[in-house]
Amino acid sequence: MSIQIDLSSDVAVVTGGGSGIGEGIATLLAEAGAKVAIADLSAEAATSVAEQITSKGGAAIGVEMNIADEDSVRRGLAEVREQLGPVSVLVNNAGAWTIKKFADTTDDEARRVVDITLLGAITVMRAALPDLLETQGRIVNIASDSARTGEHSMAVYAGAKAGVIAVTKSLAKEVGRKGVRANVVAPGTTVTPGSSAFIEQVGGADKLARAYPLGRLGAPADIAGAVLFLASPLSTWITGQVLSVSGGYTMV
Ligand SMILES: NC(=O)c1ccc[n+]([C@@H]2O[C@H](COP(=O)([O-])OP(=O)(O)OC[C@H]3O[C@@H](n4cnc5c(N)ncnc54)[C@H](O)[C@@H]3O)[C@@H](O)[C@H]2O)c1
């Protein structure tokens, strides 16, 4: 006997799916049979990930989307509906950060981080909500363990991600009885193009990995496995939760 996770009746949108963790999530959801829209600021990156997926027999499209711009979000989601159907799995993965001491962070830098990381996720959730209600959908938001533990030189980012967690829990309470679930995956340090500057700044991957009980940093596939679980029928009684995927670094 074997268990299969079958998302073949799902349409998934992965924001920031053109790189790193988002690319890993889009690839795994497609392997589980979902039709996947890779929504990214970079149309080129989105198309390239979609082509990799379709070349292996999966169903995917690339969609240009700036999550910090409501018109762009609405246009992108309309394209997804037209090409693939209504969204049933929304993964808010795109985010932005600066690595700077709090006192040195300018208002403009802080605003950019909040605009993309928190308000961007809110805009995409609001725009996709009619589809999610229609499809009894699932939201999986990518926060960060920094929102739970705090992180040196990433205070505004940690605050924006804490906002993502609070919004997700609140929305889960509003839409649970309507059949929509919303959960959060909180990664620890995961090796991606986006995290390389942070990893270098704290002394490199080998040094950082010593703080992780499982002895290594994360890979996008580690995060994707948790997202697949929360998007799948294996988690039908789980909503409003935060799952740390961090090799045991954060135990709360
Ligand atoms: N890598 C880590 O260690 C780590 C740890 C905790 C949380 N996270 C979170 O995981 C998510 C992915 O991080 P990553 O390391 O894979 O990053 P990454 O830089 O490798 O990829 C991010 C992708 O998001 C896209 N993007 C950026 N701004 C966008 C916008 N406004 N609209 C649409 N797309 C946009 C980029 O073009 C890029 O393709 C982020 O939310 C990040 O905060 C990452």
mmCIF file of C-alpha atoms and ligand atoms in Angstrom:
data_model
loop_
_atom_site.group_PDB
_atom_site.id
_atom_site.type_symbol
_atom_site.label_atom_id
_atom_site.label_comp_id
_atom_site.label_asym_id
_atom_site.label_seq_id
_atom_site.Cartn_x
_atom_site.Cartn_y
_atom_site.Cartn_z
ATOM 1 C CA MET A 1 0.000 0.000 0.000
ATOM 2 C CA SER A 2 1.276 3.504 -0.711
ATOM 3 C CA ILE A 3 0.001 7.003 -0.140
ATOM 4 C CA GLN A 4 -0.057 9.454 -3.017
ATOM 5 C CA ILE A 5 -0.471 13.201 -2.710
ATOM 6 C CA ASP A 6 -2.570 14.180 -5.698
ATOM 7 C CA LEU A 7 -3.098 17.876 -6.410
ATOM 8 C CA SER A 8 -4.179 17.313 -10.011
ATOM 9 C CA SER A 9 -7.444 19.216 -9.507
ATOM 10 C CA ASP A 10 -5.587 22.238 -8.050
ATOM 11 C CA VAL A 11 -4.412 25.513 -9.539
ATOM 12 C CA ALA A 12 -1.541 26.914 -7.472
ATOM 13 C CA VAL A 13 -0.013 30.387 -7.515
ATOM 14 C CA VAL A 14 3.479 30.790 -6.063
ATOM 15 C CA THR A 15 4.637 34.392 -5.715
ATOM 16 C CA GLY A 16 8.376 34.879 -6.039
ATOM 17 C CA GLY A 17 8.430 31.479 -7.733
ATOM 18 C CA GLY A 18 11.238 32.485 -10.069
ATOM 19 C CA SER A 19 14.054 31.774 -7.600
ATOM 20 C CA GLY A 20 15.111 29.979 -4.446
ATOM 21 C CA ILE A 21 12.408 28.735 -2.087
ATOM 22 C CA GLY A 22 9.560 29.740 -4.427
ATOM 23 C CA GLU A 23 11.136 27.789 -7.285
ATOM 24 C CA GLY A 24 11.413 24.728 -5.027
ATOM 25 C CA ILE A 25 7.762 25.063 -3.973
ATOM 26 C CA ALA A 26 6.484 25.520 -7.548
ATOM 27 C CA THR A 27 8.474 22.486 -8.699
ATOM 28 C CA LEU A 28 7.172 20.192 -5.917
ATOM 29 C CA LEU A 29 3.536 21.311 -6.290
ATOM 30 C CA ALA A 30 3.804 20.569 -10.021
ATOM 31 C CA GLU A 31 5.298 17.148 -9.249
ATOM 32 C CA ALA A 32 2.190 16.497 -7.112
ATOM 33 C CA GLY A 33 0.073 17.223 -10.188
ATOM 34 C CA ALA A 34 -1.012 20.849 -9.589
ATOM 35 C CA LYS A 35 -1.199 23.323 -12.434
ATOM 36 C CA VAL A 36 1.212 25.995 -11.215
ATOM 37 C CA ALA A 37 1.473 29.711 -11.965
ATOM 38 C CA ILE A 38 4.899 31.102 -11.141
ATOM 39 C CA ALA A 39 4.228 34.759 -10.352
ATOM 40 C CA ASP A 40 7.364 36.849 -10.157
ATOM 41 C CA LEU A 41 8.625 40.402 -10.547
ATOM 42 C CA SER A 42 10.986 38.948 -13.124
ATOM 43 C CA ALA A 43 8.956 37.662 -16.080
ATOM 44 C CA GLU A 44 12.119 36.009 -17.371
ATOM 45 C CA ALA A 45 12.713 34.043 -14.155
ATOM 46 C CA ALA A 46 9.035 33.041 -13.972
ATOM 47 C CA THR A 47 9.045 31.790 -17.568
ATOM 48 C CA SER A 48 12.302 29.924 -17.087
ATOM 49 C CA VAL A 49 10.981 28.005 -14.019
ATOM 50 C CA ALA A 50 7.704 27.287 -15.857
ATOM 51 C CA GLU A 51 9.692 25.908 -18.820
ATOM 52 C CA GLN A 52 11.764 23.668 -16.542
ATOM 53 C CA ILE A 53 8.529 22.258 -15.086
ATOM 54 C CA THR A 54 6.790 21.735 -18.434
ATOM 55 C CA SER A 55 9.920 20.112 -19.897
ATOM 56 C CA LYS A 56 9.527 17.410 -17.222
ATOM 57 C CA GLY A 57 5.834 16.886 -18.047
ATOM 58 C CA GLY A 58 4.314 19.237 -15.447
ATOM 59 C CA ALA A 59 1.777 22.004 -16.063
ATOM 60 C CA ALA A 60 3.041 25.533 -15.389
ATOM 61 C CA ILE A 61 2.919 29.095 -16.660
ATOM 62 C CA GLY A 62 5.065 32.109 -15.843
ATOM 63 C CA VAL A 63 3.232 35.310 -14.879
ATOM 64 C CA GLU A 64 4.812 38.717 -14.407
ATOM 65 C CA MET A 65 3.580 40.157 -11.101
ATOM 66 C CA ASN A 66 4.736 42.830 -8.678
ATOM 67 C CA ILE A 67 3.000 41.954 -5.416
ATOM 68 C CA ALA A 68 3.507 45.531 -4.166
ATOM 69 C CA ASP A 69 1.312 46.879 -7.003
ATOM 70 C CA GLU A 70 -2.414 46.044 -6.783
ATOM 71 C CA ASP A 71 -3.041 46.506 -10.528
ATOM 72 C CA SER A 72 -0.208 44.141 -11.352
ATOM 73 C CA VAL A 73 -1.559 41.576 -8.857
ATOM 74 C CA ARG A 74 -5.092 41.753 -10.291
ATOM 75 C CA ARG A 75 -3.796 41.526 -13.881
ATOM 76 C CA GLY A 76 -1.606 38.547 -12.988
ATOM 77 C CA LEU A 77 -4.407 36.678 -11.215
ATOM 78 C CA ALA A 78 -6.803 37.339 -14.124
ATOM 79 C CA GLU A 79 -4.201 35.765 -16.431
ATOM 80 C CA VAL A 80 -3.984 32.727 -14.126
ATOM 81 C CA ARG A 81 -7.784 32.316 -14.095
ATOM 82 C CA GLU A 82 -7.960 32.630 -17.863
ATOM 83 C CA GLN A 83 -5.177 30.137 -18.560
ATOM 84 C CA LEU A 84 -5.497 27.640 -15.692
ATOM 85 C CA GLY A 85 -8.782 28.315 -13.838
ATOM 86 C CA PRO A 86 -9.605 29.702 -10.370
ATOM 87 C CA VAL A 87 -6.825 29.590 -7.783
ATOM 88 C CA SER A 88 -7.154 26.870 -5.134
ATOM 89 C CA VAL A 89 -3.655 26.987 -3.601
ATOM 90 C CA LEU A 90 -2.026 30.343 -2.879
ATOM 91 C CA VAL A 91 1.578 30.411 -1.696
ATOM 92 C CA ASN A 92 2.696 33.899 -0.689
ATOM 93 C CA ASN A 93 6.438 33.465 -0.894
ATOM 94 C CA ALA A 94 7.824 36.724 -2.326
ATOM 95 C CA GLY A 95 9.402 38.981 0.277
ATOM 96 C CA ALA A 96 12.053 41.670 0.679
ATOM 97 C CA TRP A 97 14.645 42.483 3.321
ATOM 98 C CA THR A 98 17.598 44.695 4.147
ATOM 99 C CA ILE A 99 20.485 43.585 6.315
ATOM 100 C CA LYS A 100 21.199 46.679 8.374
ATOM 101 C CA LYS A 101 21.217 47.671 12.000
ATOM 102 C CA PHE A 102 17.858 49.110 13.059
ATOM 103 C CA ALA A 103 19.307 52.577 13.761
ATOM 104 C CA ASP A 104 20.843 52.749 10.269
ATOM 105 C CA THR A 105 17.680 51.694 8.418
ATOM 106 C CA THR A 106 16.010 54.581 6.593
ATOM 107 C CA ASP A 107 12.246 55.115 6.451
ATOM 108 C CA ASP A 108 12.313 54.427 2.708
ATOM 109 C CA GLU A 109 14.074 51.095 3.258
ATOM 110 C CA ALA A 110 11.654 50.155 6.024
ATOM 111 C CA ARG A 111 8.657 51.105 3.886
ATOM 112 C CA ARG A 112 9.912 48.984 0.965
ATOM 113 C CA VAL A 113 10.319 45.932 3.194
ATOM 114 C CA VAL A 114 6.822 46.326 4.687
ATOM 115 C CA ASP A 115 5.255 47.189 1.284
ATOM 116 C CA ILE A 116 6.502 43.975 -0.289
ATOM 117 C CA THR A 117 6.703 41.519 2.609
ATOM 118 C CA LEU A 118 3.509 42.360 4.508
ATOM 119 C CA LEU A 119 1.267 44.547 2.329
ATOM 120 C CA GLY A 120 2.170 42.564 -0.798
ATOM 121 C CA ALA A 121 1.026 39.319 0.812
ATOM 122 C CA ILE A 122 -2.175 41.041 2.014
ATOM 123 C CA THR A 123 -2.934 42.387 -1.490
ATOM 124 C CA VAL A 124 -2.470 38.984 -3.115
ATOM 125 C CA MET A 125 -4.642 37.271 -0.466
ATOM 126 C CA ARG A 126 -7.444 39.830 -0.876
ATOM 127 C CA ALA A 127 -7.345 39.600 -4.670
ATOM 128 C CA ALA A 128 -7.324 35.773 -4.651
ATOM 129 C CA LEU A 129 -9.943 35.358 -1.922
ATOM 130 C CA PRO A 130 -13.023 35.075 -4.204
ATOM 131 C CA ASP A 131 -11.291 32.213 -6.060
ATOM 132 C CA LEU A 132 -10.210 30.557 -2.803
ATOM 133 C CA LEU A 133 -13.776 30.710 -1.439
ATOM 134 C CA GLU A 134 -15.096 29.240 -4.683
ATOM 135 C CA THR A 135 -12.545 26.396 -4.668
ATOM 136 C CA GLN A 136 -12.405 25.698 -0.879
ATOM 137 C CA GLY A 137 -8.768 26.673 -1.218
ATOM 138 C CA ARG A 138 -5.676 26.734 0.932
ATOM 139 C CA ILE A 139 -3.280 29.573 1.680
ATOM 140 C CA VAL A 140 0.297 28.846 2.719
ATOM 141 C CA ASN A 141 2.264 31.950 3.610
ATOM 142 C CA ILE A 142 6.043 31.908 3.876
ATOM 143 C CA ALA A 143 7.122 33.909 6.920
ATOM 144 C CA SER A 144 10.465 33.422 8.679
ATOM 145 C CA ASP A 145 11.640 32.113 12.004
ATOM 146 C CA SER A 146 13.042 35.621 12.557
ATOM 147 C CA ALA A 147 9.422 36.659 13.236
ATOM 148 C CA ARG A 148 9.384 34.313 16.233
ATOM 149 C CA THR A 149 12.923 34.716 17.549
ATOM 150 C CA GLY A 150 14.014 38.170 16.343
ATOM 151 C CA GLU A 151 17.029 38.618 14.061
ATOM 152 C CA HIS A 152 20.018 40.932 14.366
ATOM 153 C CA SER A 153 20.100 43.558 11.570
ATOM 154 C CA MET A 154 16.724 42.418 10.183
ATOM 155 C CA ALA A 155 14.298 44.071 12.626
ATOM 156 C CA VAL A 156 11.869 45.561 10.099
ATOM 157 C CA TYR A 157 11.793 42.342 8.086
ATOM 158 C CA ALA A 158 11.148 40.291 11.237
ATOM 159 C CA GLY A 159 8.327 42.697 12.131
ATOM 160 C CA ALA A 160 6.779 42.455 8.647
ATOM 161 C CA LYS A 161 6.922 38.643 8.802
ATOM 162 C CA ALA A 162 5.328 38.706 12.279
ATOM 163 C CA GLY A 163 2.557 40.714 10.596
ATOM 164 C CA VAL A 164 2.173 37.991 7.970
ATOM 165 C CA ILE A 165 1.716 35.444 10.771
ATOM 166 C CA ALA A 166 -0.920 37.550 12.559
ATOM 167 C CA VAL A 167 -2.860 38.266 9.362
ATOM 168 C CA THR A 168 -2.813 34.577 8.437
ATOM 169 C CA LYS A 169 -4.161 33.497 11.826
ATOM 170 C CA SER A 170 -6.886 36.166 11.719
ATOM 171 C CA LEU A 171 -7.929 35.271 8.180
ATOM 172 C CA ALA A 172 -7.982 31.577 9.142
ATOM 173 C CA LYS A 173 -10.599 32.461 11.780
ATOM 174 C CA GLU A 174 -12.716 34.406 9.250
ATOM 175 C CA VAL A 175 -12.743 31.856 6.441
ATOM 176 C CA GLY A 176 -12.487 28.486 8.193
ATOM 177 C CA ARG A 177 -16.228 27.836 8.171
ATOM 178 C CA LYS A 178 -16.287 28.713 4.477
ATOM 179 C CA GLY A 179 -13.869 25.870 3.783
ATOM 180 C CA VAL A 180 -10.625 27.815 3.340
ATOM 181 C CA ARG A 181 -7.519 27.005 5.392
ATOM 182 C CA ALA A 182 -4.568 29.371 5.961
ATOM 183 C CA ASN A 183 -1.236 28.384 7.504
ATOM 184 C CA VAL A 184 2.324 29.653 7.710
ATOM 185 C CA VAL A 185 5.646 27.999 7.036
ATOM 186 C CA ALA A 186 8.513 29.728 8.859
ATOM 187 C CA PRO A 187 11.862 28.764 7.316
ATOM 188 C CA GLY A 188 15.201 28.959 9.022
ATOM 189 C CA THR A 189 18.218 29.921 6.931
ATOM 190 C CA THR A 190 17.805 28.250 3.561
ATOM 191 C CA VAL A 191 20.464 28.340 0.857
ATOM 192 C CA THR A 192 19.076 30.459 -2.027
ATOM 193 C CA PRO A 193 20.290 33.322 -4.226
ATOM 194 C CA GLY A 194 18.424 35.662 -1.846
ATOM 195 C CA SER A 195 20.137 34.460 1.350
ATOM 196 C CA SER A 196 23.748 34.387 0.140
ATOM 197 C CA ALA A 197 24.620 37.895 1.436
ATOM 198 C CA PHE A 198 23.172 37.086 4.882
ATOM 199 C CA ILE A 199 25.017 33.748 5.063
ATOM 200 C CA GLU A 200 28.323 35.429 4.139
ATOM 201 C CA GLN A 201 27.754 38.222 6.670
ATOM 202 C CA VAL A 202 27.331 35.758 9.536
ATOM 203 C CA GLY A 203 30.500 33.834 8.667
ATOM 204 C CA GLY A 204 29.470 31.312 6.018
ATOM 205 C CA ALA A 205 27.235 28.255 5.767
ATOM 206 C CA ASP A 206 29.484 25.836 7.717
ATOM 207 C CA LYS A 207 29.746 28.147 10.711
ATOM 208 C CA LEU A 208 26.027 28.928 10.717
ATOM 209 C CA ALA A 209 25.069 25.260 10.379
ATOM 210 C CA ARG A 210 26.722 24.485 13.741
ATOM 211 C CA ALA A 211 23.779 26.209 15.444
ATOM 212 C CA TYR A 212 21.292 23.857 13.780
ATOM 213 C CA PRO A 213 20.438 20.627 15.649
ATOM 214 C CA LEU A 214 20.136 18.785 12.326
ATOM 215 C CA GLY A 215 23.608 20.066 11.379
ATOM 216 C CA ARG A 216 22.897 21.822 8.098
ATOM 217 C CA LEU A 217 21.137 24.799 6.556
ATOM 218 C CA GLY A 218 17.912 24.329 4.618
ATOM 219 C CA ALA A 219 17.382 23.679 0.930
ATOM 220 C CA PRO A 220 14.331 24.939 -1.005
ATOM 221 C CA ALA A 221 13.056 21.338 -1.197
ATOM 222 C CA ASP A 222 12.934 21.197 2.639
ATOM 223 C CA ILE A 223 10.553 24.157 2.716
ATOM 224 C CA ALA A 224 8.560 22.856 -0.259
ATOM 225 C CA GLY A 225 7.773 19.581 1.535
ATOM 226 C CA ALA A 226 6.061 21.450 4.374
ATOM 227 C CA VAL A 227 4.128 23.631 1.917
ATOM 228 C CA LEU A 228 2.928 20.566 0.015
ATOM 229 C CA PHE A 229 1.719 19.006 3.273
ATOM 230 C CA LEU A 230 -0.240 22.149 4.221
ATOM 231 C CA ALA A 231 -1.715 22.428 0.706
ATOM 232 C CA SER A 232 -2.725 18.776 0.606
ATOM 233 C CA PRO A 233 -5.598 16.687 1.998
ATOM 234 C CA LEU A 234 -3.165 15.337 4.638
ATOM 235 C CA SER A 235 -3.701 18.551 6.636
ATOM 236 C CA THR A 236 -7.475 19.052 6.396
ATOM 237 C CA TRP A 237 -7.857 19.795 10.127
ATOM 238 C CA ILE A 238 -4.933 22.218 10.373
ATOM 239 C CA THR A 239 -5.448 25.967 10.060
ATOM 240 C CA GLY A 240 -3.977 29.120 11.570
ATOM 241 C CA GLN A 241 -0.723 27.335 12.437
ATOM 242 C CA VAL A 242 2.925 28.283 12.079
ATOM 243 C CA LEU A 243 5.251 25.432 11.155
ATOM 244 C CA SER A 244 8.953 26.137 11.660
ATOM 245 C CA VAL A 245 11.043 24.363 9.054
ATOM 246 C CA SER A 246 14.491 25.078 10.360
ATOM 247 C CA GLY A 247 16.405 21.914 11.196
ATOM 248 C CA GLY A 248 15.387 22.303 14.837
ATOM 249 C CA TYR A 249 16.946 25.783 15.182
ATOM 250 C CA THR A 250 13.675 27.201 16.513
ATOM 251 C CA MET A 251 11.713 25.079 18.931
ATOM 252 C CA VAL A 252 8.633 27.010 20.032
HETATM 253 N N1 LIG B 1 16.359 32.013 2.208
HETATM 254 C C1 LIG B 1 16.182 32.089 3.546
HETATM 255 O O1 LIG B 1 17.094 31.834 4.346
HETATM 256 C C2 LIG B 1 14.831 32.473 4.098
HETATM 257 C C3 LIG B 1 14.599 32.285 5.465
HETATM 258 C C4 LIG B 1 13.355 32.636 5.983
HETATM 259 C C5 LIG B 1 12.370 33.141 5.136
HETATM 260 N N2 LIG B 1 12.637 33.318 3.822
HETATM 261 C C6 LIG B 1 11.577 33.858 2.970
HETATM 262 O O2 LIG B 1 11.372 33.000 1.873
HETATM 263 C C7 LIG B 1 10.940 33.756 0.744
HETATM 264 C C8 LIG B 1 11.807 33.431 -0.465
HETATM 265 O O3 LIG B 1 13.152 33.768 -0.170
HETATM 266 P P1 LIG B 1 14.376 33.289 -1.097
HETATM 267 O O4 LIG B 1 15.550 33.207 -0.207
HETATM 268 O O5 LIG B 1 13.979 32.119 -1.908
HETATM 269 O O6 LIG B 1 14.550 34.584 -2.037
HETATM 270 P P2 LIG B 1 15.135 34.785 -3.513
HETATM 271 O O7 LIG B 1 15.696 36.161 -3.536
HETATM 272 O O8 LIG B 1 16.039 33.661 -3.905
HETATM 273 O O9 LIG B 1 13.823 34.741 -4.434
HETATM 274 C C9 LIG B 1 12.821 35.699 -4.256
HETATM 275 C C10 LIG B 1 11.992 35.815 -5.526
HETATM 276 O O10 LIG B 1 10.951 36.770 -5.269
HETATM 277 C C11 LIG B 1 10.839 37.653 -6.363
HETATM 278 N N3 LIG B 1 10.297 38.931 -5.915
HETATM 279 C C12 LIG B 1 10.917 39.886 -5.178
HETATM 280 N N4 LIG B 1 10.104 40.937 -4.999
HETATM 281 C C13 LIG B 1 8.934 40.643 -5.627
HETATM 282 C C14 LIG B 1 7.721 41.341 -5.813
HETATM 283 N N5 LIG B 1 7.560 42.583 -5.355
HETATM 284 N N6 LIG B 1 6.737 40.750 -6.520
HETATM 285 C C15 LIG B 1 6.900 39.491 -7.018
HETATM 286 N N7 LIG B 1 8.042 38.787 -6.895
HETATM 287 C C16 LIG B 1 9.052 39.363 -6.207
HETATM 288 C C17 LIG B 1 12.258 37.774 -6.906
HETATM 289 O O11 LIG B 1 12.258 38.222 -8.264
HETATM 290 C C18 LIG B 1 12.783 36.352 -6.727
HETATM 291 O O12 LIG B 1 12.512 35.557 -7.885
HETATM 292 C C19 LIG B 1 10.968 35.218 1.171
HETATM 293 O O13 LIG B 1 9.691 35.633 1.615
HETATM 294 C C20 LIG B 1 11.916 35.199 2.347
HETATM 295 O O14 LIG B 1 11.688 36.252 3.239
HETATM 296 C C21 LIG B 1 13.841 32.997 3.274
#
